[in-house]
mmCIF file of C-alpha atoms in Angstrom:
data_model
loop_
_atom_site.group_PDB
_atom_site.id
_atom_site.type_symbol
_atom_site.label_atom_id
_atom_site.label_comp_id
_atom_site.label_asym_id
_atom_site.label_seq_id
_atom_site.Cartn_x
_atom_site.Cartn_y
_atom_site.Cartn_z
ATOM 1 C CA UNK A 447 6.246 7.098 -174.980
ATOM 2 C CA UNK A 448 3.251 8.355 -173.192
ATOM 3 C CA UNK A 449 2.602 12.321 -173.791
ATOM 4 C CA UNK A 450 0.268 14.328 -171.889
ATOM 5 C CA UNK A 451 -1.992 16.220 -174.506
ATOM 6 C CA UNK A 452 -3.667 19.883 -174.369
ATOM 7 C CA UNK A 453 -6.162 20.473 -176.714
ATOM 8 C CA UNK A 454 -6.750 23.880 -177.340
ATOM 9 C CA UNK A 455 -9.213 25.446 -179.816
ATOM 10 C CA UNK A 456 -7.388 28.926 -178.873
ATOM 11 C CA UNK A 457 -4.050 27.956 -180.230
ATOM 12 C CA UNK A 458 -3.442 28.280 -183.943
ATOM 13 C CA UNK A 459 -1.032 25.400 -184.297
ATOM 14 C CA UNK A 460 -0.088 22.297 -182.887
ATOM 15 C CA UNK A 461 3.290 22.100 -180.493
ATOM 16 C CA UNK A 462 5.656 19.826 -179.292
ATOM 17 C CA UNK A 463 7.484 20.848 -176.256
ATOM 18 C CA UNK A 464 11.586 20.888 -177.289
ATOM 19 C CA UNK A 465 12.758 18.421 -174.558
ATOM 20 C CA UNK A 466 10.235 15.607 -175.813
ATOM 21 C CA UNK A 467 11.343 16.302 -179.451
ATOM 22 C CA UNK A 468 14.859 15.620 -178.689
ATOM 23 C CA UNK A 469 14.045 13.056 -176.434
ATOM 24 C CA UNK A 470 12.343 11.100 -179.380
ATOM 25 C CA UNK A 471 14.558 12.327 -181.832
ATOM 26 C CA UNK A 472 12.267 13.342 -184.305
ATOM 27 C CA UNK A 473 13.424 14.793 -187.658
ATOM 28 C CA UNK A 474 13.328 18.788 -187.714
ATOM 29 C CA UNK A 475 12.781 20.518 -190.450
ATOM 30 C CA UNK A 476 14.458 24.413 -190.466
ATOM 31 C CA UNK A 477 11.834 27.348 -190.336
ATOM 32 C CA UNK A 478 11.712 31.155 -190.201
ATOM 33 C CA UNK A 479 11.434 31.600 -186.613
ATOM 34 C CA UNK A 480 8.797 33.512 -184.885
ATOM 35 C CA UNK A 481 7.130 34.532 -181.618
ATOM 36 C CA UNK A 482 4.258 32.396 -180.466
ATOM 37 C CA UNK A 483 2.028 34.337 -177.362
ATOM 38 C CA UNK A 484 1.124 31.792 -174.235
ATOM 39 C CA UNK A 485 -1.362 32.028 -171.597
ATOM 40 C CA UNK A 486 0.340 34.106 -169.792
ATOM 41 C CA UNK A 487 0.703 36.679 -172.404
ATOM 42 C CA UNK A 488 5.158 35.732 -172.872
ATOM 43 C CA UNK A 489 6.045 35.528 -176.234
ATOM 44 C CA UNK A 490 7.918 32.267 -176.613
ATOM 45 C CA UNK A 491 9.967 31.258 -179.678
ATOM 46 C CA UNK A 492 9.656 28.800 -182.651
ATOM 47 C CA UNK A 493 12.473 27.543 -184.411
ATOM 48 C CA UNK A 494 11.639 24.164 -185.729
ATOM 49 C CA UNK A 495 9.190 21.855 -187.766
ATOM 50 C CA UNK A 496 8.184 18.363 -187.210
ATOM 51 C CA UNK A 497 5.655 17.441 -190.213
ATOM 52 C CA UNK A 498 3.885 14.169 -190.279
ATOM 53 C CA UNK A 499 4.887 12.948 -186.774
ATOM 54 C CA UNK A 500 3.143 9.668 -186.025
ATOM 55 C CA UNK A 501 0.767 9.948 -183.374
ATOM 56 C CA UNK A 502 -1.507 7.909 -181.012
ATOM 57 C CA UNK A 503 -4.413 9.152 -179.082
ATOM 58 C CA UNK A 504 -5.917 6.828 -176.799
ATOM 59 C CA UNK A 505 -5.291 4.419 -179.764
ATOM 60 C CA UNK A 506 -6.781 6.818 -182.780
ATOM 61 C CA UNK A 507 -3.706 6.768 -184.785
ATOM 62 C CA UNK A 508 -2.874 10.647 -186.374
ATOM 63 C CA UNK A 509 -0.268 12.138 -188.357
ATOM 64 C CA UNK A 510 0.735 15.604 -187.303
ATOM 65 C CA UNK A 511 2.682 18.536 -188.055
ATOM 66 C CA UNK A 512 4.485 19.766 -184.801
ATOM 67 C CA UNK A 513 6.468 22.723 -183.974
ATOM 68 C CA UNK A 514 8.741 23.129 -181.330
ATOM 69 C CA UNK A 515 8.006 25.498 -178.701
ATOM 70 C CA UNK A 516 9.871 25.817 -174.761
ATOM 71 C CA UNK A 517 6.274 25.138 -173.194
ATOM 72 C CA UNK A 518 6.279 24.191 -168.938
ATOM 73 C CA UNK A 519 4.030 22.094 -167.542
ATOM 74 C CA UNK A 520 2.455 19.919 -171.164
ATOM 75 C CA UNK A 521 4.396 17.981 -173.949
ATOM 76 C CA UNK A 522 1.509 18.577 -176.210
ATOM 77 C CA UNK A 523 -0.702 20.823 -177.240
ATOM 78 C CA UNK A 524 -2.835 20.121 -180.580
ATOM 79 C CA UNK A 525 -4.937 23.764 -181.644
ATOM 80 C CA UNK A 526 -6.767 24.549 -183.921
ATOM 81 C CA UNK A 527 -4.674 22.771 -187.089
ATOM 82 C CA UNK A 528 -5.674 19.762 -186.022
ATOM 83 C CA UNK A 529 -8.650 20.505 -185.095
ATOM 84 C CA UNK A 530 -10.270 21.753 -188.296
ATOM 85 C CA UNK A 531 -9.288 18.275 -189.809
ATOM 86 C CA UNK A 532 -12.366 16.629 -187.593
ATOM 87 C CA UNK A 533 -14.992 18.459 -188.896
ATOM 88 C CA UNK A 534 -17.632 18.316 -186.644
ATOM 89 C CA UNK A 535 -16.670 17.322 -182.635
ATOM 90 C CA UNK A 536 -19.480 16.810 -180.145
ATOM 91 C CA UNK A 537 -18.149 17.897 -176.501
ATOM 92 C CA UNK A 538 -18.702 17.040 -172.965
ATOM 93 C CA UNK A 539 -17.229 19.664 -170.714
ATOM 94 C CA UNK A 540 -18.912 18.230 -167.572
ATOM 95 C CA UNK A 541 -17.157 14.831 -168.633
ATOM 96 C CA UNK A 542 -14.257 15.775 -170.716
ATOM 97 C CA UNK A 543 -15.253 13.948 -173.425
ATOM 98 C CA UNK A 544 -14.962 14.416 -177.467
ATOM 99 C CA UNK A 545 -16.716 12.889 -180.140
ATOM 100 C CA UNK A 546 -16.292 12.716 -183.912
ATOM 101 C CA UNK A 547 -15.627 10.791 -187.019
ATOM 102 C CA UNK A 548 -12.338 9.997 -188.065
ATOM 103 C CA UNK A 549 -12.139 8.221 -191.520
ATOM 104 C CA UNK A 550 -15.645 6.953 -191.131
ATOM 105 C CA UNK A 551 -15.225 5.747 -188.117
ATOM 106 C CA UNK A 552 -17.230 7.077 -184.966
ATOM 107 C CA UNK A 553 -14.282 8.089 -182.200
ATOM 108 C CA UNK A 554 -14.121 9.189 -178.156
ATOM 109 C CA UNK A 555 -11.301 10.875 -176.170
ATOM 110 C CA UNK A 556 -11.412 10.592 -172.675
ATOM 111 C CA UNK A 557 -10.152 13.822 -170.798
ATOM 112 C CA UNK A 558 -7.867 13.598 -167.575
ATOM 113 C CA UNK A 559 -9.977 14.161 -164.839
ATOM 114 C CA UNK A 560 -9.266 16.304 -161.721
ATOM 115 C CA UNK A 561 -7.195 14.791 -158.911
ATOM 116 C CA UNK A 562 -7.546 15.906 -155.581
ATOM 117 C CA UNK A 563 -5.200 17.977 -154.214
ATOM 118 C CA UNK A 564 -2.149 16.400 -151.875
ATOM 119 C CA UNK A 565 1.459 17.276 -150.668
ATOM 120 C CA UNK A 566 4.323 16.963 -153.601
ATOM 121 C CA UNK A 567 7.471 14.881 -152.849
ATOM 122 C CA UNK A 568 10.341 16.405 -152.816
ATOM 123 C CA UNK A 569 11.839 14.426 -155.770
ATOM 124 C CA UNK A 570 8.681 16.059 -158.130
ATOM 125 C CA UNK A 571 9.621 19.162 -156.836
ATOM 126 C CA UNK A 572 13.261 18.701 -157.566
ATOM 127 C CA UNK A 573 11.967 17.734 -160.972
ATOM 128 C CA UNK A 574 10.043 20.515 -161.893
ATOM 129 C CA UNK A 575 12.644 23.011 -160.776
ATOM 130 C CA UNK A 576 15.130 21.772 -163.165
ATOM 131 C CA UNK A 577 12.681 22.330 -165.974
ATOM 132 C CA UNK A 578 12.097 26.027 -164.752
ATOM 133 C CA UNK A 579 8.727 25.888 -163.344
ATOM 134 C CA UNK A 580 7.540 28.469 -160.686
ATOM 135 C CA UNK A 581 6.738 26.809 -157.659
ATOM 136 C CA UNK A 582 4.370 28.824 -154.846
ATOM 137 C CA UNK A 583 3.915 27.698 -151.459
ATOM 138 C CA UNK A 584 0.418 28.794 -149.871
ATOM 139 C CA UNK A 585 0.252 28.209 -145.894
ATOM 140 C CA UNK A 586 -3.093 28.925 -144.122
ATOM 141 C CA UNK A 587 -2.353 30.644 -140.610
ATOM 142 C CA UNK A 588 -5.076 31.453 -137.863
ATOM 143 C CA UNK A 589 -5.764 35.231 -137.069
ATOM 144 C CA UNK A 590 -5.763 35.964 -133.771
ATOM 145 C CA UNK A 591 -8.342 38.447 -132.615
ATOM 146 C CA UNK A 592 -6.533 39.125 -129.447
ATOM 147 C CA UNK A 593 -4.431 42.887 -129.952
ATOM 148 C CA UNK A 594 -1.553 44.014 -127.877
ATOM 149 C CA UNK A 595 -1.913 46.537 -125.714
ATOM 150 C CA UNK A 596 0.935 49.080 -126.519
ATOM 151 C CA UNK A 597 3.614 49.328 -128.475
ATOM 152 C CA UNK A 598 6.220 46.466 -128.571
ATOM 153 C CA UNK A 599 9.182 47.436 -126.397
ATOM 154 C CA UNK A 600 11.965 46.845 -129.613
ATOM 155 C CA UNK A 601 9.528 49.191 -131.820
ATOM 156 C CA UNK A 602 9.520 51.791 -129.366
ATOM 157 C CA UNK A 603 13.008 52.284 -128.911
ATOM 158 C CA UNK A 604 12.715 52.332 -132.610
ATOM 159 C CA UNK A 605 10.159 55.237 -132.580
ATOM 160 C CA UNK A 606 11.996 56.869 -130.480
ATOM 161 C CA UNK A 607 15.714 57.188 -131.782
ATOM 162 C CA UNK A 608 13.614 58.912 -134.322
ATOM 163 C CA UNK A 609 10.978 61.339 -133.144
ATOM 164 C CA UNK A 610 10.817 63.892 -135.697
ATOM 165 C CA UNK A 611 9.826 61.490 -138.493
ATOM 166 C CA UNK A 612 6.014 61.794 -137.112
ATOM 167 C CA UNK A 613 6.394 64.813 -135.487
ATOM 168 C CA UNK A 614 3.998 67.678 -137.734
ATOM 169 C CA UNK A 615 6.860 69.471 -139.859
ATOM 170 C CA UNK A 616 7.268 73.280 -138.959
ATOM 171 C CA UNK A 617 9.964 73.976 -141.698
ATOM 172 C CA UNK A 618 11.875 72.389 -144.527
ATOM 173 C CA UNK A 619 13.641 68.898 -143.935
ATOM 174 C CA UNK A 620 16.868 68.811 -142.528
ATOM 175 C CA UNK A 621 20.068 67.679 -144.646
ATOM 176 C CA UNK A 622 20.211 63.640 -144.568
ATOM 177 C CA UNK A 623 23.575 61.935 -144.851
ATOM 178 C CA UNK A 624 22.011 60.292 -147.614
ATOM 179 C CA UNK A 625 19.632 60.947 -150.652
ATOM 180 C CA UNK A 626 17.072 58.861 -152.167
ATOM 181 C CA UNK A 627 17.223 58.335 -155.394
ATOM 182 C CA UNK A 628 15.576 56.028 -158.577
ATOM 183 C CA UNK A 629 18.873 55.230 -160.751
ATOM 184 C CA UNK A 630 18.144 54.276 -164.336
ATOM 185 C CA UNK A 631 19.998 51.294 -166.157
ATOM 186 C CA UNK A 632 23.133 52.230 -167.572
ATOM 187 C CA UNK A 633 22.560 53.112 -171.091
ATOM 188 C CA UNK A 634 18.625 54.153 -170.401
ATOM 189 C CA UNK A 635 16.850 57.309 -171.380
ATOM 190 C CA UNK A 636 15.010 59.419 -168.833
ATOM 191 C CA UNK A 637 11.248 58.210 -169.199
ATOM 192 C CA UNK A 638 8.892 60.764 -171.141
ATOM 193 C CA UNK A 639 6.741 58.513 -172.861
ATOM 194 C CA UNK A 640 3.112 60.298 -173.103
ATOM 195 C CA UNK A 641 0.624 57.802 -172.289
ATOM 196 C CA UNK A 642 -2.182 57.003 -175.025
ATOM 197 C CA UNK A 643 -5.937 56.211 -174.112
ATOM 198 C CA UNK A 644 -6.735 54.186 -177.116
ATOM 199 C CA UNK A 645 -6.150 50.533 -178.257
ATOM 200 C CA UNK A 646 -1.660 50.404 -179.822
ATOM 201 C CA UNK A 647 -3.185 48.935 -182.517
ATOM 202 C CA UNK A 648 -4.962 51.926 -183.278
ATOM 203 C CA UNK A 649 -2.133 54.276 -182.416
ATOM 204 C CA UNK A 650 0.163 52.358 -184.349
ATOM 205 C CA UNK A 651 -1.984 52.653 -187.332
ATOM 206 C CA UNK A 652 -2.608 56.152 -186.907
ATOM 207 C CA UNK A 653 0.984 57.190 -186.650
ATOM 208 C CA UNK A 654 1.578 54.979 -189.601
ATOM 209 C CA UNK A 655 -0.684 56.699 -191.647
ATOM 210 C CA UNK A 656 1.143 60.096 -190.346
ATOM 211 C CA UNK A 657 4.091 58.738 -191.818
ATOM 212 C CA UNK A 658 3.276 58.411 -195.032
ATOM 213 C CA UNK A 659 1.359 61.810 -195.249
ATOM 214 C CA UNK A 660 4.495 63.727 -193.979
ATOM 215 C CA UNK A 661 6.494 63.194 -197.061
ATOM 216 C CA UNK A 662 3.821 64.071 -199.395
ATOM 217 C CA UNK A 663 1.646 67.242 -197.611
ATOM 218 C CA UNK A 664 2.915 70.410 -197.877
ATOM 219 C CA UNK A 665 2.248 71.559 -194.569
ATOM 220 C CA UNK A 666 4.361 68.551 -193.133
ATOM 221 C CA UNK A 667 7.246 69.217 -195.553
ATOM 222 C CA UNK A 668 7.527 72.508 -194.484
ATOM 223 C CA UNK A 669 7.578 71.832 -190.505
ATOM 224 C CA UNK A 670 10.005 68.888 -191.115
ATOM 225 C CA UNK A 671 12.552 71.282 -193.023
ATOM 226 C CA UNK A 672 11.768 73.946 -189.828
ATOM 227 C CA UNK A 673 12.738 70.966 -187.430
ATOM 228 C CA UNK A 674 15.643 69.549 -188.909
ATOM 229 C CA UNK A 675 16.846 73.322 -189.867
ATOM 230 C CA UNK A 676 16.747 75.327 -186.271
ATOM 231 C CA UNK A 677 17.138 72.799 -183.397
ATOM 232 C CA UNK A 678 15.341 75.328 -181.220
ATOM 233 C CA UNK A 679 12.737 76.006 -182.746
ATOM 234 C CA UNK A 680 9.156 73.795 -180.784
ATOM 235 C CA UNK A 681 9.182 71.019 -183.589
ATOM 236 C CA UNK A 682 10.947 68.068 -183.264
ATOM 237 C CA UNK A 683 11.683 64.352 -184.951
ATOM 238 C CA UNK A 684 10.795 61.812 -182.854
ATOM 239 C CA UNK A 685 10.603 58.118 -184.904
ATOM 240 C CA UNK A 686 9.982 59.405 -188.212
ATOM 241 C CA UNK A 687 6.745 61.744 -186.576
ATOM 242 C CA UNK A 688 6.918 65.450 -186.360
ATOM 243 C CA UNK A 689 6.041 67.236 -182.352
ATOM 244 C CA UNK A 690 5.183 70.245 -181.594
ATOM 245 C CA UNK A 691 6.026 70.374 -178.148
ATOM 246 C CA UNK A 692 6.071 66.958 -177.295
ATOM 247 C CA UNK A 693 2.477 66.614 -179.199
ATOM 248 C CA UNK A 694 2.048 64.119 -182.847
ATOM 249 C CA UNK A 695 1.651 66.794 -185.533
ATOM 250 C CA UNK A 696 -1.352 65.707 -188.090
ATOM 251 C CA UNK A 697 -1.846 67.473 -191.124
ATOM 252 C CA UNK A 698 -4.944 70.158 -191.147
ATOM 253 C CA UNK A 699 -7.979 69.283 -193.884
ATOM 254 C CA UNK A 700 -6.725 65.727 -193.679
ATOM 255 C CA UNK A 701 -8.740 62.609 -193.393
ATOM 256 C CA UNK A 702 -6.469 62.125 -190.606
ATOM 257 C CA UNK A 703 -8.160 64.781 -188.399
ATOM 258 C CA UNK A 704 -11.427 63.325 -188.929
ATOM 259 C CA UNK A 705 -10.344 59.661 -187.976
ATOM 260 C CA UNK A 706 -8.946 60.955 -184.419
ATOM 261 C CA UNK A 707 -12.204 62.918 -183.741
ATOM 262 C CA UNK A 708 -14.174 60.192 -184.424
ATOM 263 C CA UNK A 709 -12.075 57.799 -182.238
ATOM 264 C CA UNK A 710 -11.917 60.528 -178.989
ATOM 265 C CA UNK A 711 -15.353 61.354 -179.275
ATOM 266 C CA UNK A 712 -17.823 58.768 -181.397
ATOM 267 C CA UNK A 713 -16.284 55.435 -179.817
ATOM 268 C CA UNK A 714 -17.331 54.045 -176.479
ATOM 269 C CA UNK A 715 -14.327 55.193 -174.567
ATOM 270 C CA UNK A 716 -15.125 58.695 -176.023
ATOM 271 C CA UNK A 717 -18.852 58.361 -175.468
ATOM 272 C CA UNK A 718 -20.451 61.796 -176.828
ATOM 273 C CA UNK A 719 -18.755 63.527 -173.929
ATOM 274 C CA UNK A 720 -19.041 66.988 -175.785
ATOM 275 C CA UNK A 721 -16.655 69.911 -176.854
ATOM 276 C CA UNK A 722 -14.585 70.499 -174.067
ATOM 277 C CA UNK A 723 -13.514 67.246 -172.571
ATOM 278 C CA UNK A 724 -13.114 65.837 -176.503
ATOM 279 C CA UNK A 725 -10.511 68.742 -176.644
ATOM 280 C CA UNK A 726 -8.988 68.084 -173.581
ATOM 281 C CA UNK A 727 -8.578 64.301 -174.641
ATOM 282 C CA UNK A 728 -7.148 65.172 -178.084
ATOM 283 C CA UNK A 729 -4.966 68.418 -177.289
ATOM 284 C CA UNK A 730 -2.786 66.593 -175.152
ATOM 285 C CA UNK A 731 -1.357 63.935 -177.813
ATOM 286 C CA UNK A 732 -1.758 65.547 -181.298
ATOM 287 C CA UNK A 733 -1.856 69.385 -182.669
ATOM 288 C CA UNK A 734 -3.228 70.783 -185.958
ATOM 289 C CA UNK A 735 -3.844 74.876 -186.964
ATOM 290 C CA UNK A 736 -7.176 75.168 -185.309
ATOM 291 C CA UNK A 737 -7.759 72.128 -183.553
ATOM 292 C CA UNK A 738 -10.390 73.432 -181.151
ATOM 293 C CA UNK A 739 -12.728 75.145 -183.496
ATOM 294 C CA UNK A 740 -12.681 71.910 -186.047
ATOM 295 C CA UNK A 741 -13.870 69.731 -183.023
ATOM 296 C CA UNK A 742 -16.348 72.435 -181.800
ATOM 297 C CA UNK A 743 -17.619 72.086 -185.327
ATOM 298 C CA UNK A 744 -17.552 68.444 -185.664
ATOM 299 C CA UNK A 745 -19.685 67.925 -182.627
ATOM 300 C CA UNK A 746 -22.335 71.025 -183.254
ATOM 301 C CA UNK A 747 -22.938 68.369 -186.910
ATOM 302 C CA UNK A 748 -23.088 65.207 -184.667
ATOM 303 C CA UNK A 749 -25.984 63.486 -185.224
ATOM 304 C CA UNK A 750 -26.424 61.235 -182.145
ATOM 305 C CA UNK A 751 -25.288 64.317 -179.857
ATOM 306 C CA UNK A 752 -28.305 66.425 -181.485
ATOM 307 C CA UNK A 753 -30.922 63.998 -181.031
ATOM 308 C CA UNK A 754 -29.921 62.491 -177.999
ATOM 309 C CA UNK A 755 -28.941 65.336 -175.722
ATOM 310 C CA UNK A 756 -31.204 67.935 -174.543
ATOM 311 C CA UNK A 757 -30.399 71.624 -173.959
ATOM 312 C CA UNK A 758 -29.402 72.285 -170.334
ATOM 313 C CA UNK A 759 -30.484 75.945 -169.849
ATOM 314 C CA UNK A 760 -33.810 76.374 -168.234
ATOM 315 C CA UNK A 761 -36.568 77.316 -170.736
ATOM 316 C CA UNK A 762 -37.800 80.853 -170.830
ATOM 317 C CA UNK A 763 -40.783 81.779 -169.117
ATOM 318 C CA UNK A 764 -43.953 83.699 -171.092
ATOM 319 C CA UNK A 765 -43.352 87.517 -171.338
ATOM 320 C CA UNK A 766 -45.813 89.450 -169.385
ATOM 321 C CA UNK A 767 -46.495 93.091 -170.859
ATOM 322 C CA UNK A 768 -45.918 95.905 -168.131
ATOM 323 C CA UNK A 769 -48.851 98.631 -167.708
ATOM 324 C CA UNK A 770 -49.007 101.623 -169.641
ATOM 325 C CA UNK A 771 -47.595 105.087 -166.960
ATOM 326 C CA UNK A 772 -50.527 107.502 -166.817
ATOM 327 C CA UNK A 773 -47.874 110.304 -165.732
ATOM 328 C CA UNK A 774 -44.085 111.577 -166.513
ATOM 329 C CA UNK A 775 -41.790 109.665 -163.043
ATOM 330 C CA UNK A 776 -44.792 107.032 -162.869
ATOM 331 C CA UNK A 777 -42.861 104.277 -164.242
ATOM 332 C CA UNK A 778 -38.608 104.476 -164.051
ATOM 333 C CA UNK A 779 -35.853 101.506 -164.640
ATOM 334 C CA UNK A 780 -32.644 102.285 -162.999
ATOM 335 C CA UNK A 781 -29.281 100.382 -163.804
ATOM 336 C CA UNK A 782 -25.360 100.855 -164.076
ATOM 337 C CA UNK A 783 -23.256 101.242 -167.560
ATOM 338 C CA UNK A 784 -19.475 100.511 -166.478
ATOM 339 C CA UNK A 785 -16.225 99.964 -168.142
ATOM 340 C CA UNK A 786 -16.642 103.264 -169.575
ATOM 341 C CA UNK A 787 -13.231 104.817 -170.158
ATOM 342 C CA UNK A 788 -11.723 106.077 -166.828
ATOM 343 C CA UNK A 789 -12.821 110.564 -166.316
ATOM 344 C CA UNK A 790 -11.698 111.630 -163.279
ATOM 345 C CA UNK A 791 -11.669 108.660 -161.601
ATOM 346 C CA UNK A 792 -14.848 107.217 -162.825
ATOM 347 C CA UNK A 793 -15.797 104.871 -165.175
ATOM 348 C CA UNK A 794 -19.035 104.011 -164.869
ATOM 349 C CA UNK A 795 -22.656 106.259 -164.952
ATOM 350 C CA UNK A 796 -26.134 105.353 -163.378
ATOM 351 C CA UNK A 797 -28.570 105.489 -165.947
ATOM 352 C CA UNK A 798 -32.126 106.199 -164.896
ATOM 353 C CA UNK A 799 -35.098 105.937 -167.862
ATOM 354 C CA UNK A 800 -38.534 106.955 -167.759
ATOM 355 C CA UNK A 801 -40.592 104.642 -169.111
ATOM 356 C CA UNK A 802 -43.281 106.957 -170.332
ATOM 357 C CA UNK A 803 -40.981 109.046 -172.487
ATOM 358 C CA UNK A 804 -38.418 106.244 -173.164
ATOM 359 C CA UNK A 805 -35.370 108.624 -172.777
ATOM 360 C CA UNK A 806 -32.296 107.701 -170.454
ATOM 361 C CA UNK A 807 -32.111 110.707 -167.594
ATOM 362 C CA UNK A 808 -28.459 110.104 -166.302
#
């Protein structure tokens, strides 16, 4: 039977689509199933094993290990398990072609080349349909640069039956007949899932190191006996994590504290952005006793921050000395002390100093 191969050095193993397996009846073998991820980024599942499967490529005669996967579109596709068994492979992507030596014998596979591109009959279409492929139709049409003048007759009655949809609204809307609404599924819970601006790899590791730090810290044991103990009180259980008002709590003086600092502010989607904004990014997902002062500190010891970034204040000028007074009133500096407390309606005093005596006149 004549397959039509993929050979992908991005897939880990080597599949056999399930309607070709059954189709040459090839023994299975039972295995754990699990979730392979395709092109398209669906997870599709494995359930079975075809080892040493005869096999024919352009003639080169192979034995390989299959497993069955629901793949649309290929019967084959041989990654990078078969692969590694060449060795070394010369390739032609201009050509589509593969060299290498196969029990001491110098080999070539000939890629299918691109066809060009004509109408399907309806009997292929049919075809692919009852395998569940998605099938597109793309029709070129002709823009006309020509506009109508006015509005269409059947979208101004339209307009009309409702003017005060585009009229400038002077007051609340009216009462409607009926209300718009997003239902959830049956069964659902009302959404209020914070979103997270690093990799879920790396907030999956993070909470699982939270985890395990909450059943042996002392500061965690506490809060989790003051959540499970007064249901109003602002920490919560969520998933085996303790919030404090909807935020991750992380133990203080933890090596915890220093990981997420140096993820919101050293990596490249923190980028050295300074105290305030690193704050901003952290305080909304995770809380620890004082948060801000430990970043403010972090940062102020940053290394690439201090040699890199240059003080934004303009530099001082030179300090010119003033000229000596010859005379008492030659030489006064007047200014206002306020937020004094409140005497009779005042709080603040003009203070006026002569400069040759240096004593405040007020």
């Amino acid at each position: 039977m004549e397959l039509i191969c993929l050979i992908d050095s991005g897939s880990t193993h080597n599949f056999i689509n399930e309607r070709i397996a059954g189709i040459l009846k090839l023994p299975v073998e039972p295995t754990s199933p699990f979730n392979v991820k395709v092109a398209n980024g669906d997870p599709l599942q494995c359930n079975g094993k075809f080892r040493n499967t005869p096999a024919l490529l352009q003639g080169i005669p192979f034995t390989i290990t299959f497993y069955s996967l629901p793949i649309i579109g290929l019967d084959v596709v041989l990654g990078v398990q078969w692969l590694r068994k060449l060795g070394t492979v010369q390739c032609n992507w201009d050509k589509l072609t593969m060299d290498f030596l196969w029990k001491g014998e110098q080999h070539h596979l000939q890629g299918i080349k691109g066809q060009p591109i004509k109408a399907s009959p309806l009997k292929t279409m049919a075809k692919d349909l009852k395998h569940n492929n998605s099938l597109f139709a793309i029709c070129v049409e002709t823009t006309s640069t020509v506009f109508p003048e006015g509005i269409h007759p059947e979208m101004k009655l339209l307009l009309d039956q409702f003017p005060d949809i585009y009229q400038k609204p002077s007051q609340l809307p009216p009462e409607r007949e009926i209300n718009h609404r997003i239902n959830l599924k049956e069964g659902t819970n009302p959404i209020n899932v914070r979103p997270y601006r690093y990799a879920h790899f790396q907030k999956a590791e993070i909470e699982k190191q939270i985890r395990a730090t909450i059943s042996s810290h002392p500061y965690m044991i506490k809060l989790g006996s003051l959540a499970s103990e007064n249901p109003g009180a602002p920490y919560s259980w969520r998933n085996g994590l303790i919030l404090y008002k909807n935020r991750v709590v992380v133990p203080p003086k933890s090596d915890l504290t220093l990981k997420i600092m140096q993820e919101f502010h050293d990596s490249p989607s923190g980028g050295h952005s300074g105290i305030l904004r690193t704050y901003k990014r952290v305080a909304p997902q995770f809380y620890w006793p004082s948060m801000r002062k430990q970043i403010q500190e972090y940062i102020a010891a940053c290394t690439v921050c201090q040699k890199n970034k240059t003080v934004t204040s303009s530099p001082a000028g030179l300090l010119q000395p003033l000229p000596i007074p010859h005379q008492v009133w030659d030489d006064i500096a007047m200014d206002f002390i306020d937020g004094l407390p409140t005497s009779h309606g005042k709080n603040s005093i003009l203070v006026v100093t002569d400069r040759s005596q240096s004593k405040p006149k007020k």
